[in-house]
PDB file of C-alpha atoms in Angstrom:
ATOM      1  CA  UNK A  20     -56.755   2.635  77.913  1.00  0.00           C
ATOM      2  CA  UNK A  21     -54.349   4.551  75.689  1.00  0.00           C
ATOM      3  CA  UNK A  22     -56.345   3.430  72.623  1.00  0.00           C
ATOM      4  CA  UNK A  23     -59.468   5.027  74.076  1.00  0.00           C
ATOM      5  CA  UNK A  24     -57.782   8.392  74.707  1.00  0.00           C
ATOM      6  CA  UNK A  25     -56.159   8.420  71.255  1.00  0.00           C
ATOM      7  CA  UNK A  26     -59.454   7.700  69.514  1.00  0.00           C
ATOM      8  CA  UNK A  27     -61.322  10.207  71.700  1.00  0.00           C
ATOM      9  CA  UNK A  28     -58.742  12.903  71.004  1.00  0.00           C
ATOM     10  CA  UNK A  29     -58.806  12.217  67.270  1.00  0.00           C
ATOM     11  CA  UNK A  30     -62.604  12.301  67.250  1.00  0.00           C
ATOM     12  CA  UNK A  31     -62.672  15.626  69.101  1.00  0.00           C
ATOM     13  CA  UNK A  32     -60.194  17.087  66.626  1.00  0.00           C
ATOM     14  CA  UNK A  33     -62.367  15.794  63.776  1.00  0.00           C
ATOM     15  CA  UNK A  34     -65.483  17.382  65.292  1.00  0.00           C
ATOM     16  CA  UNK A  35     -63.855  20.759  65.985  1.00  0.00           C
ATOM     17  CA  UNK A  36     -62.267  20.960  62.543  1.00  0.00           C
ATOM     18  CA  UNK A  37     -65.243  19.423  60.747  1.00  0.00           C
ATOM     19  CA  UNK A  38     -67.681  22.111  61.865  1.00  0.00           C
ATOM     20  CA  UNK A  39     -65.602  25.156  60.966  1.00  0.00           C
ATOM     21  CA  UNK A  40     -64.151  23.427  57.910  1.00  0.00           C
ATOM     22  CA  UNK A  41     -67.573  23.321  56.245  1.00  0.00           C
ATOM     23  CA  UNK A  42     -67.802  27.115  56.342  1.00  0.00           C
ATOM     24  CA  UNK A  43     -64.260  27.476  54.995  1.00  0.00           C
ATOM     25  CA  UNK A  44     -65.083  25.199  52.057  1.00  0.00           C
ATOM     26  CA  UNK A  45     -68.384  26.945  51.332  1.00  0.00           C
ATOM     27  CA  UNK A  46     -66.702  30.347  51.383  1.00  0.00           C
ATOM     28  CA  UNK A  47     -63.824  29.106  49.194  1.00  0.00           C
ATOM     29  CA  UNK A  48     -61.336  29.902  51.944  1.00  0.00           C
ATOM     30  CA  UNK A  49     -59.771  26.457  52.354  1.00  0.00           C
ATOM     31  CA  UNK A  50     -56.184  27.694  52.360  1.00  0.00           C
ATOM     32  CA  UNK A  51     -56.943  30.232  55.077  1.00  0.00           C
ATOM     33  CA  UNK A  52     -56.821  27.298  57.482  1.00  0.00           C
ATOM     34  CA  UNK A  53     -53.334  26.467  56.256  1.00  0.00           C
ATOM     35  CA  UNK A  54     -52.245  30.080  56.685  1.00  0.00           C
ATOM     36  CA  UNK A  55     -53.607  30.323  60.228  1.00  0.00           C
ATOM     37  CA  UNK A  56     -52.100  26.995  61.275  1.00  0.00           C
ATOM     38  CA  UNK A  57     -48.624  28.303  60.417  1.00  0.00           C
ATOM     39  CA  UNK A  58     -48.897  31.974  61.295  1.00  0.00           C
ATOM     40  CA  UNK A  59     -49.988  31.441  64.920  1.00  0.00           C
ATOM     41  CA  UNK A  60     -46.514  30.163  65.749  1.00  0.00           C
ATOM     42  CA  UNK A  61     -45.120  33.596  66.787  1.00  0.00           C
ATOM     43  CA  UNK A  62     -48.028  34.002  69.213  1.00  0.00           C
ATOM     44  CA  UNK A  63     -47.337  30.608  70.772  1.00  0.00           C
ATOM     45  CA  UNK A  64     -43.653  31.383  71.228  1.00  0.00           C
ATOM     46  CA  UNK A  65     -44.278  34.884  72.627  1.00  0.00           C
ATOM     47  CA  UNK A  66     -46.835  33.514  75.103  1.00  0.00           C
ATOM     48  CA  UNK A  67     -44.367  30.844  76.213  1.00  0.00           C
ATOM     49  CA  UNK A  68     -41.616  33.414  76.719  1.00  0.00           C
ATOM     50  CA  UNK A  69     -43.956  35.533  78.856  1.00  0.00           C
ATOM     51  CA  UNK A  70     -45.526  32.764  80.932  1.00  0.00           C
ATOM     52  CA  UNK A  71     -42.739  30.163  80.919  1.00  0.00           C
ATOM     53  CA  UNK A  72     -45.342  27.427  80.405  1.00  0.00           C
ATOM     54  CA  UNK A  73     -46.804  25.583  77.442  1.00  0.00           C
ATOM     55  CA  UNK A  74     -50.101  24.987  79.245  1.00  0.00           C
ATOM     56  CA  UNK A  75     -51.135  28.584  79.845  1.00  0.00           C
ATOM     57  CA  UNK A  76     -54.332  30.171  78.564  1.00  0.00           C
ATOM     58  CA  UNK A  77     -52.126  33.045  77.442  1.00  0.00           C
ATOM     59  CA  UNK A  78     -50.793  30.763  74.703  1.00  0.00           C
ATOM     60  CA  UNK A  79     -54.310  30.167  73.418  1.00  0.00           C
ATOM     61  CA  UNK A  80     -55.199  33.872  73.417  1.00  0.00           C
ATOM     62  CA  UNK A  81     -51.904  34.824  71.762  1.00  0.00           C
ATOM     63  CA  UNK A  82     -52.475  32.248  69.034  1.00  0.00           C
ATOM     64  CA  UNK A  83     -56.009  33.524  68.508  1.00  0.00           C
ATOM     65  CA  UNK A  84     -54.692  37.071  68.220  1.00  0.00           C
ATOM     66  CA  UNK A  85     -52.184  36.049  65.544  1.00  0.00           C
ATOM     67  CA  UNK A  86     -54.854  34.038  63.733  1.00  0.00           C
ATOM     68  CA  UNK A  87     -57.043  37.130  63.526  1.00  0.00           C
ATOM     69  CA  UNK A  88     -54.021  39.236  62.548  1.00  0.00           C
ATOM     70  CA  UNK A  89     -53.359  36.795  59.709  1.00  0.00           C
ATOM     71  CA  UNK A  90     -56.927  37.132  58.469  1.00  0.00           C
ATOM     72  CA  UNK A  91     -56.794  40.931  58.706  1.00  0.00           C
ATOM     73  CA  UNK A  92     -53.510  41.182  56.802  1.00  0.00           C
ATOM     74  CA  UNK A  93     -54.674  38.816  54.056  1.00  0.00           C
ATOM     75  CA  UNK A  94     -57.876  40.815  53.640  1.00  0.00           C
ATOM     76  CA  UNK A  95     -55.984  44.107  53.595  1.00  0.00           C
ATOM     77  CA  UNK A  96     -53.607  42.901  50.872  1.00  0.00           C
ATOM     78  CA  UNK A  97     -56.506  41.546  48.812  1.00  0.00           C
ATOM     79  CA  UNK A  98     -58.321  44.874  49.015  1.00  0.00           C
ATOM     80  CA  UNK A  99     -55.122  46.535  47.809  1.00  0.00           C
ATOM     81  CA  UNK A 100     -55.254  44.514  44.593  1.00  0.00           C
ATOM     82  CA  UNK A 101     -52.934  41.604  45.446  1.00  0.00           C
ATOM     83  CA  UNK A 102     -54.262  38.202  44.377  1.00  0.00           C
ATOM     84  CA  UNK A 103     -55.780  35.977  47.052  1.00  0.00           C
ATOM     85  CA  UNK A 104     -53.230  33.158  46.841  1.00  0.00           C
ATOM     86  CA  UNK A 105     -50.319  35.606  46.836  1.00  0.00           C
ATOM     87  CA  UNK A 106     -51.711  37.398  49.903  1.00  0.00           C
ATOM     88  CA  UNK A 107     -52.040  34.124  51.798  1.00  0.00           C
ATOM     89  CA  UNK A 108     -48.539  33.031  50.817  1.00  0.00           C
ATOM     90  CA  UNK A 109     -46.894  36.298  51.834  1.00  0.00           C
ATOM     91  CA  UNK A 110     -48.611  36.546  55.221  1.00  0.00           C
ATOM     92  CA  UNK A 111     -48.295  33.003  56.492  1.00  0.00           C
ATOM     93  CA  UNK A 112     -44.706  32.453  55.334  1.00  0.00           C
ATOM     94  CA  UNK A 113     -43.556  35.743  56.863  1.00  0.00           C
ATOM     95  CA  UNK A 114     -45.271  35.147  60.213  1.00  0.00           C
ATOM     96  CA  UNK A 115     -44.181  31.519  60.352  1.00  0.00           C
ATOM     97  CA  UNK A 116     -40.593  32.550  59.633  1.00  0.00           C
ATOM     98  CA  UNK A 117     -40.784  35.031  62.535  1.00  0.00           C
ATOM     99  CA  UNK A 118     -41.944  32.192  64.782  1.00  0.00           C
ATOM    100  CA  UNK A 119     -39.070  29.963  63.652  1.00  0.00           C
ATOM    101  CA  UNK A 120     -36.572  32.749  64.400  1.00  0.00           C
ATOM    102  CA  UNK A 121     -38.063  33.312  67.875  1.00  0.00           C
ATOM    103  CA  UNK A 122     -37.807  29.589  68.642  1.00  0.00           C
ATOM    104  CA  UNK A 123     -34.198  29.407  67.468  1.00  0.00           C
ATOM    105  CA  UNK A 124     -33.238  32.486  69.504  1.00  0.00           C
ATOM    106  CA  UNK A 125     -35.125  32.038  72.765  1.00  0.00           C
ATOM    107  CA  UNK A 126     -36.590  28.531  73.055  1.00  0.00           C
ATOM    108  CA  UNK A 127     -33.880  26.131  71.966  1.00  0.00           C
ATOM    109  CA  UNK A 128     -33.727  24.294  75.298  1.00  0.00           C
ATOM    110  CA  UNK A 129     -37.442  23.456  75.543  1.00  0.00           C
ATOM    111  CA  UNK A 130     -39.821  21.167  73.669  1.00  0.00           C
ATOM    112  CA  UNK A 131     -41.235  23.973  71.552  1.00  0.00           C
ATOM    113  CA  UNK A 132     -39.685  23.289  68.191  1.00  0.00           C
ATOM    114  CA  UNK A 133     -41.055  23.470  64.694  1.00  0.00           C
ATOM    115  CA  UNK A 134     -41.569  19.704  64.400  1.00  0.00           C
ATOM    116  CA  UNK A 135     -43.586  19.566  67.627  1.00  0.00           C
ATOM    117  CA  UNK A 136     -45.893  22.317  66.414  1.00  0.00           C
ATOM    118  CA  UNK A 137     -46.181  21.108  62.826  1.00  0.00           C
ATOM    119  CA  UNK A 138     -46.525  17.365  63.220  1.00  0.00           C
ATOM    120  CA  UNK A 139     -47.571  16.654  66.811  1.00  0.00           C
ATOM    121  CA  UNK A 140     -47.911  13.105  68.130  1.00  0.00           C
ATOM    122  CA  UNK A 141     -51.299  11.817  69.141  1.00  0.00           C
ATOM    123  CA  UNK A 142     -49.768   8.632  70.586  1.00  0.00           C
ATOM    124  CA  UNK A 143     -48.404  10.655  73.535  1.00  0.00           C
ATOM    125  CA  UNK A 144     -51.683  12.364  74.390  1.00  0.00           C
ATOM    126  CA  UNK A 145     -52.462  10.091  77.359  1.00  0.00           C
ATOM    127  CA  UNK A 146     -49.164  10.946  79.047  1.00  0.00           C
ATOM    128  CA  UNK A 147     -49.897  14.641  79.513  1.00  0.00           C
ATOM    129  CA  UNK A 148     -52.483  14.376  82.292  1.00  0.00           C
ATOM    130  CA  UNK A 149     -54.468  16.959  84.209  1.00  0.00           C
ATOM    131  CA  UNK A 150     -54.442  16.400  87.948  1.00  0.00           C
ATOM    132  CA  UNK A 151     -56.239  18.418  90.637  1.00  0.00           C
ATOM    133  CA  UNK A 152     -55.647  17.554  94.278  1.00  0.00           C
ATOM    134  CA  UNK A 153     -54.061  14.279  93.275  1.00  0.00           C
ATOM    135  CA  UNK A 154     -57.120  13.273  91.228  1.00  0.00           C
ATOM    136  CA  UNK A 155     -56.380  12.226  87.651  1.00  0.00           C
ATOM    137  CA  UNK A 156     -58.887  13.902  85.340  1.00  0.00           C
ATOM    138  CA  UNK A 157     -57.479  12.519  82.108  1.00  0.00           C
ATOM    139  CA  UNK A 158     -55.374  14.012  79.299  1.00  0.00           C
ATOM    140  CA  UNK A 159     -55.203  17.793  79.079  1.00  0.00           C
ATOM    141  CA  UNK A 160     -55.676  17.656  75.319  1.00  0.00           C
ATOM    142  CA  UNK A 161     -59.085  15.996  75.731  1.00  0.00           C
ATOM    143  CA  UNK A 162     -60.262  18.742  78.093  1.00  0.00           C
ATOM    144  CA  UNK A 163     -58.906  21.500  75.859  1.00  0.00           C
ATOM    145  CA  UNK A 164     -60.488  20.028  72.748  1.00  0.00           C
ATOM    146  CA  UNK A 165     -63.735  19.382  74.609  1.00  0.00           C
ATOM    147  CA  UNK A 166     -63.986  23.005  75.711  1.00  0.00           C
ATOM    148  CA  UNK A 167     -63.076  24.161  72.192  1.00  0.00           C
ATOM    149  CA  UNK A 168     -65.797  21.950  70.683  1.00  0.00           C
ATOM    150  CA  UNK A 169     -68.312  23.293  73.199  1.00  0.00           C
ATOM    151  CA  UNK A 170     -67.456  26.906  72.317  1.00  0.00           C
ATOM    152  CA  UNK A 171     -67.561  26.217  68.569  1.00  0.00           C
ATOM    153  CA  UNK A 172     -70.890  24.412  68.920  1.00  0.00           C
ATOM    154  CA  UNK A 173     -72.411  27.196  71.005  1.00  0.00           C
ATOM    155  CA  UNK A 174     -71.265  30.013  68.705  1.00  0.00           C
ATOM    156  CA  UNK A 175     -72.361  28.242  65.517  1.00  0.00           C
ATOM    157  CA  UNK A 176     -75.642  27.197  67.147  1.00  0.00           C
ATOM    158  CA  UNK A 177     -76.464  30.691  68.411  1.00  0.00           C
ATOM    159  CA  UNK A 178     -75.671  32.401  65.111  1.00  0.00           C
ATOM    160  CA  UNK A 179     -76.439  29.568  62.702  1.00  0.00           C
ATOM    161  CA  UNK A 180     -78.654  31.633  60.381  1.00  0.00           C
ATOM    162  CA  UNK A 181     -76.123  34.469  60.224  1.00  0.00           C
ATOM    163  CA  UNK A 182     -73.214  32.133  59.452  1.00  0.00           C
ATOM    164  CA  UNK A 183     -75.339  30.316  56.860  1.00  0.00           C
ATOM    165  CA  UNK A 184     -76.333  33.491  55.040  1.00  0.00           C
ATOM    166  CA  UNK A 185     -72.789  34.900  55.160  1.00  0.00           C
ATOM    167  CA  UNK A 186     -71.497  31.652  53.653  1.00  0.00           C
ATOM    168  CA  UNK A 187     -73.997  31.434  50.780  1.00  0.00           C
ATOM    169  CA  UNK A 188     -74.813  35.093  50.024  1.00  0.00           C
ATOM    170  CA  UNK A 189     -72.695  37.692  51.868  1.00  0.00           C
ATOM    171  CA  UNK A 190     -74.139  40.517  49.735  1.00  0.00           C
ATOM    172  CA  UNK A 191     -77.681  39.694  50.863  1.00  0.00           C
ATOM    173  CA  UNK A 192     -76.467  39.315  54.456  1.00  0.00           C
ATOM    174  CA  UNK A 193     -74.962  42.801  54.364  1.00  0.00           C
ATOM    175  CA  UNK A 194     -78.093  44.209  52.721  1.00  0.00           C
ATOM    176  CA  UNK A 195     -80.360  42.999  55.542  1.00  0.00           C
ATOM    177  CA  UNK A 196     -78.061  44.383  58.223  1.00  0.00           C
ATOM    178  CA  UNK A 197     -75.926  41.390  59.244  1.00  0.00           C
ATOM    179  CA  UNK A 198     -72.380  42.529  60.152  1.00  0.00           C
ATOM    180  CA  UNK A 199     -70.579  40.316  57.633  1.00  0.00           C
ATOM    181  CA  UNK A 200     -67.091  41.423  58.704  1.00  0.00           C
ATOM    182  CA  UNK A 201     -67.836  40.607  62.354  1.00  0.00           C
ATOM    183  CA  UNK A 202     -68.955  37.074  61.523  1.00  0.00           C
ATOM    184  CA  UNK A 203     -65.979  36.652  59.217  1.00  0.00           C
ATOM    185  CA  UNK A 204     -63.544  37.402  62.024  1.00  0.00           C
ATOM    186  CA  UNK A 205     -65.612  35.349  64.459  1.00  0.00           C
ATOM    187  CA  UNK A 206     -65.278  32.358  62.139  1.00  0.00           C
ATOM    188  CA  UNK A 207     -61.543  32.963  61.824  1.00  0.00           C
ATOM    189  CA  UNK A 208     -61.315  33.044  65.617  1.00  0.00           C
ATOM    190  CA  UNK A 209     -63.029  29.658  65.794  1.00  0.00           C
ATOM    191  CA  UNK A 210     -60.654  28.295  63.149  1.00  0.00           C
ATOM    192  CA  UNK A 211     -57.708  29.569  65.193  1.00  0.00           C
ATOM    193  CA  UNK A 212     -59.087  27.914  68.336  1.00  0.00           C
ATOM    194  CA  UNK A 213     -59.541  24.588  66.547  1.00  0.00           C
ATOM    195  CA  UNK A 214     -56.022  24.799  65.123  1.00  0.00           C
ATOM    196  CA  UNK A 215     -54.262  25.689  68.365  1.00  0.00           C
ATOM    197  CA  UNK A 216     -56.221  23.147  70.410  1.00  0.00           C
ATOM    198  CA  UNK A 217     -55.090  20.398  68.053  1.00  0.00           C
ATOM    199  CA  UNK A 218     -51.366  21.164  68.078  1.00  0.00           C
ATOM    200  CA  UNK A 219     -50.451  18.631  70.761  1.00  0.00           C
ATOM    201  CA  UNK A 220     -52.489  15.838  69.203  1.00  0.00           C
ATOM    202  CA  UNK A 221     -52.074  15.951  65.430  1.00  0.00           C
ATOM    203  CA  UNK A 222     -49.968  19.050  64.704  1.00  0.00           C
ATOM    204  CA  UNK A 223     -50.735  22.099  62.610  1.00  0.00           C
ATOM    205  CA  UNK A 224     -50.135  20.704  59.128  1.00  0.00           C
ATOM    206  CA  UNK A 225     -52.383  17.711  59.690  1.00  0.00           C
ATOM    207  CA  UNK A 226     -55.065  19.943  61.198  1.00  0.00           C
ATOM    208  CA  UNK A 227     -55.359  21.498  57.752  1.00  0.00           C
ATOM    209  CA  UNK A 228     -56.291  18.064  56.404  1.00  0.00           C
ATOM    210  CA  UNK A 229     -58.988  17.627  59.056  1.00  0.00           C
ATOM    211  CA  UNK A 230     -60.289  21.127  58.349  1.00  0.00           C
ATOM    212  CA  UNK A 231     -60.680  20.607  54.614  1.00  0.00           C
ATOM    213  CA  UNK A 232     -60.934  16.929  53.604  1.00  0.00           C
ATOM    214  CA  UNK A 233     -63.982  15.823  55.663  1.00  0.00           C
ATOM    215  CA  UNK A 234     -65.784  19.077  54.827  1.00  0.00           C
ATOM    216  CA  UNK A 235     -65.031  18.632  51.123  1.00  0.00           C
ATOM    217  CA  UNK A 236     -66.292  15.047  51.286  1.00  0.00           C
ATOM    218  CA  UNK A 237     -69.520  16.197  52.939  1.00  0.00           C
ATOM    219  CA  UNK A 238     -69.878  18.912  50.281  1.00  0.00           C
ATOM    220  CA  UNK A 239     -70.066  16.203  47.613  1.00  0.00           C
ATOM    221  CA  UNK A 240     -72.787  14.319  49.473  1.00  0.00           C
ATOM    222  CA  UNK A 241     -75.403  16.955  50.287  1.00  0.00           C
ATOM    223  CA  UNK A 242     -76.582  20.490  49.553  1.00  0.00           C
ATOM    224  CA  UNK A 243     -78.068  21.090  53.027  1.00  0.00           C
ATOM    225  CA  UNK A 244     -75.809  22.924  55.466  1.00  0.00           C
ATOM    226  CA  UNK A 245     -76.927  21.118  58.632  1.00  0.00           C
ATOM    227  CA  UNK A 246     -76.503  17.708  57.030  1.00  0.00           C
ATOM    228  CA  UNK A 247     -73.161  18.813  55.602  1.00  0.00           C
ATOM    229  CA  UNK A 248     -71.834  19.710  59.057  1.00  0.00           C
ATOM    230  CA  UNK A 249     -73.014  16.375  60.484  1.00  0.00           C
ATOM    231  CA  UNK A 250     -71.465  14.412  57.605  1.00  0.00           C
ATOM    232  CA  UNK A 251     -68.202  16.331  57.939  1.00  0.00           C
ATOM    233  CA  UNK A 252     -67.962  15.300  61.586  1.00  0.00           C
ATOM    234  CA  UNK A 253     -68.872  11.686  60.787  1.00  0.00           C
ATOM    235  CA  UNK A 254     -66.275  11.468  58.003  1.00  0.00           C
ATOM    236  CA  UNK A 255     -63.611  12.881  60.337  1.00  0.00           C
ATOM    237  CA  UNK A 256     -64.452  10.454  63.138  1.00  0.00           C
ATOM    238  CA  UNK A 257     -64.586   7.454  60.780  1.00  0.00           C
ATOM    239  CA  UNK A 258     -61.221   8.529  59.342  1.00  0.00           C
ATOM    240  CA  UNK A 259     -59.824   8.605  62.879  1.00  0.00           C
ATOM    241  CA  UNK A 260     -60.847   5.007  63.591  1.00  0.00           C
ATOM    242  CA  UNK A 261     -59.758   3.696  60.189  1.00  0.00           C
ATOM    243  CA  UNK A 262     -56.469   5.609  60.323  1.00  0.00           C
ATOM    244  CA  UNK A 263     -55.667   4.438  63.838  1.00  0.00           C
ATOM    245  CA  UNK A 264     -56.309   0.823  62.882  1.00  0.00           C
ATOM    246  CA  UNK A 265     -54.107   1.200  59.797  1.00  0.00           C
ATOM    247  CA  UNK A 266     -51.320   2.793  61.841  1.00  0.00           C
ATOM    248  CA  UNK A 267     -51.258  -0.224  64.170  1.00  0.00           C
ATOM    249  CA  UNK A 268     -51.102  -2.670  61.262  1.00  0.00           C
ATOM    250  CA  UNK A 269     -48.469  -0.675  59.364  1.00  0.00           C
ATOM    251  CA  UNK A 270     -46.599   0.606  62.449  1.00  0.00           C
ATOM    252  CA  UNK A 271     -46.788   4.089  60.911  1.00  0.00           C
ATOM    253  CA  UNK A 272     -47.649   7.638  62.010  1.00  0.00           C
ATOM    254  CA  UNK A 273     -51.135   7.725  63.542  1.00  0.00           C
ATOM    255  CA  UNK A 274     -51.942  11.255  62.426  1.00  0.00           C
ATOM    256  CA  UNK A 275     -50.600  10.572  58.944  1.00  0.00           C
ATOM    257  CA  UNK A 276     -52.731   7.445  58.591  1.00  0.00           C
ATOM    258  CA  UNK A 277     -55.811   9.350  59.752  1.00  0.00           C
ATOM    259  CA  UNK A 278     -55.380  11.962  57.026  1.00  0.00           C
ATOM    260  CA  UNK A 279     -54.682   9.306  54.385  1.00  0.00           C
ATOM    261  CA  UNK A 280     -57.880   7.532  55.452  1.00  0.00           C
ATOM    262  CA  UNK A 281     -59.780  10.818  55.119  1.00  0.00           C
ATOM    263  CA  UNK A 282     -58.252  11.305  51.677  1.00  0.00           C
ATOM    264  CA  UNK A 283     -59.326   7.822  50.564  1.00  0.00           C
ATOM    265  CA  UNK A 284     -62.879   8.489  51.759  1.00  0.00           C
ATOM    266  CA  UNK A 285     -62.847  11.716  49.741  1.00  0.00           C
ATOM    267  CA  UNK A 286     -61.659   9.906  46.609  1.00  0.00           C
ATOM    268  CA  UNK A 287     -64.360   7.254  47.038  1.00  0.00           C
ATOM    269  CA  UNK A 288     -66.984   9.974  47.445  1.00  0.00           C
ATOM    270  CA  UNK A 289     -65.628  11.908  44.477  1.00  0.00           C
ATOM    271  CA  UNK A 290     -66.074   8.809  42.331  1.00  0.00           C
ATOM    272  CA  UNK A 291     -69.305   7.375  43.741  1.00  0.00           C
ATOM    273  CA  UNK A 292     -71.344  10.271  45.146  1.00  0.00           C
ATOM    274  CA  UNK A 293     -74.950   9.930  43.861  1.00  0.00           C
ATOM    275  CA  UNK A 294     -75.207  13.598  42.894  1.00  0.00           C
ATOM    276  CA  UNK A 295     -71.673  14.859  42.243  1.00  0.00           C
ATOM    277  CA  UNK A 296     -69.659  11.647  41.769  1.00  0.00           C
ATOM    278  CA  UNK A 297     -67.587  11.192  38.621  1.00  0.00           C
ATOM    279  CA  UNK A 298     -69.021   7.726  37.942  1.00  0.00           C
ATOM    280  CA  UNK A 299     -72.582   8.935  38.520  1.00  0.00           C
ATOM    281  CA  UNK A 300     -72.098  11.840  36.103  1.00  0.00           C
ATOM    282  CA  UNK A 301     -70.710   9.506  33.433  1.00  0.00           C
ATOM    283  CA  UNK A 302     -73.648   7.116  33.854  1.00  0.00           C
ATOM    284  CA  UNK A 303     -76.140   9.983  33.586  1.00  0.00           C
ATOM    285  CA  UNK A 304     -74.411  11.288  30.467  1.00  0.00           C
ATOM    286  CA  UNK A 305     -74.537   7.845  28.868  1.00  0.00           C
ATOM    287  CA  UNK A 306     -78.208   7.474  29.786  1.00  0.00           C
ATOM    288  CA  UNK A 307     -79.045  10.872  28.287  1.00  0.00           C
ATOM    289  CA  UNK A 308     -77.040  10.050  25.167  1.00  0.00           C
ATOM    290  CA  UNK A 309     -78.847   6.716  24.830  1.00  0.00           C
ATOM    291  CA  UNK A 310     -82.234   8.366  25.285  1.00  0.00           C
ATOM    292  CA  UNK A 311     -81.339  11.023  22.716  1.00  0.00           C
ATOM    293  CA  UNK A 312     -80.216   8.359  20.236  1.00  0.00           C
ATOM    294  CA  UNK A 313     -83.379   6.354  20.861  1.00  0.00           C
ATOM    295  CA  UNK A 314     -85.529   9.431  20.291  1.00  0.00           C
ATOM    296  CA  UNK A 315     -83.732  10.181  17.046  1.00  0.00           C
ATOM    297  CA  UNK A 316     -84.301   6.646  15.703  1.00  0.00           C
ATOM    298  CA  UNK A 317     -87.977   6.796  16.716  1.00  0.00           C
ATOM    299  CA  UNK A 318     -88.428  10.085  14.882  1.00  0.00           C
TER     300      UNK A 318
END
């Protein structure tokens, strides 16, 4: 039964991250996911200190608040003339360092350390159960990720056209009256939710891989947004099954194997994609060169 819960949890993480990851890749904001995954740590620690529990909704809201704060600060620094990569580096390292200090000062005696937040352990997901009135409802992580996926799906579904236009042509979106800044922060909120919900299963660093790699793979396979989102989810889920199988054979980290599997799928797509693959481009170039040479000889 543990295999089922591990695969279900990994698939839910892949779906949550796959949807929002597509928009991050399209908007060239891939490293924003990395920044958010680190900078929410102070919010998690502060919420724990207030509530005394790691399972409180306060922790989720605090993490969301710090995720949005991260986005705001990065944008503010960029508007002030600081380069994008420098802005991201300054904000997420500073906020993450604050979180590390808070943990070392106030949460040394509890399982709220940097390794737990960064790396996670999906193998333990079926031990943290949700029980109501003595009835076992399954792992808490599955419920949390399920609710997160539902919210992400509803928000993206309701405002699909707005998100699509903001991703491809924000200037046009602003010109026709779409509040681009609002949808930007809404997307960042969804990214924060996906990141925080995945802490207990795969950890923050590996969430970055699930946010970016499947979406990047899908980007190489299609130019249609709807198909890209679907492919991103499929790639993430397939990576989960392949990675879990590899982890059993190798007796290695499950989450690590999942991300390596996703990376291998990306490399295969990068080489063999019909439209953008390296091999396909080389074959087309050779064909064009051969046709040009043939035309020259004929002339």
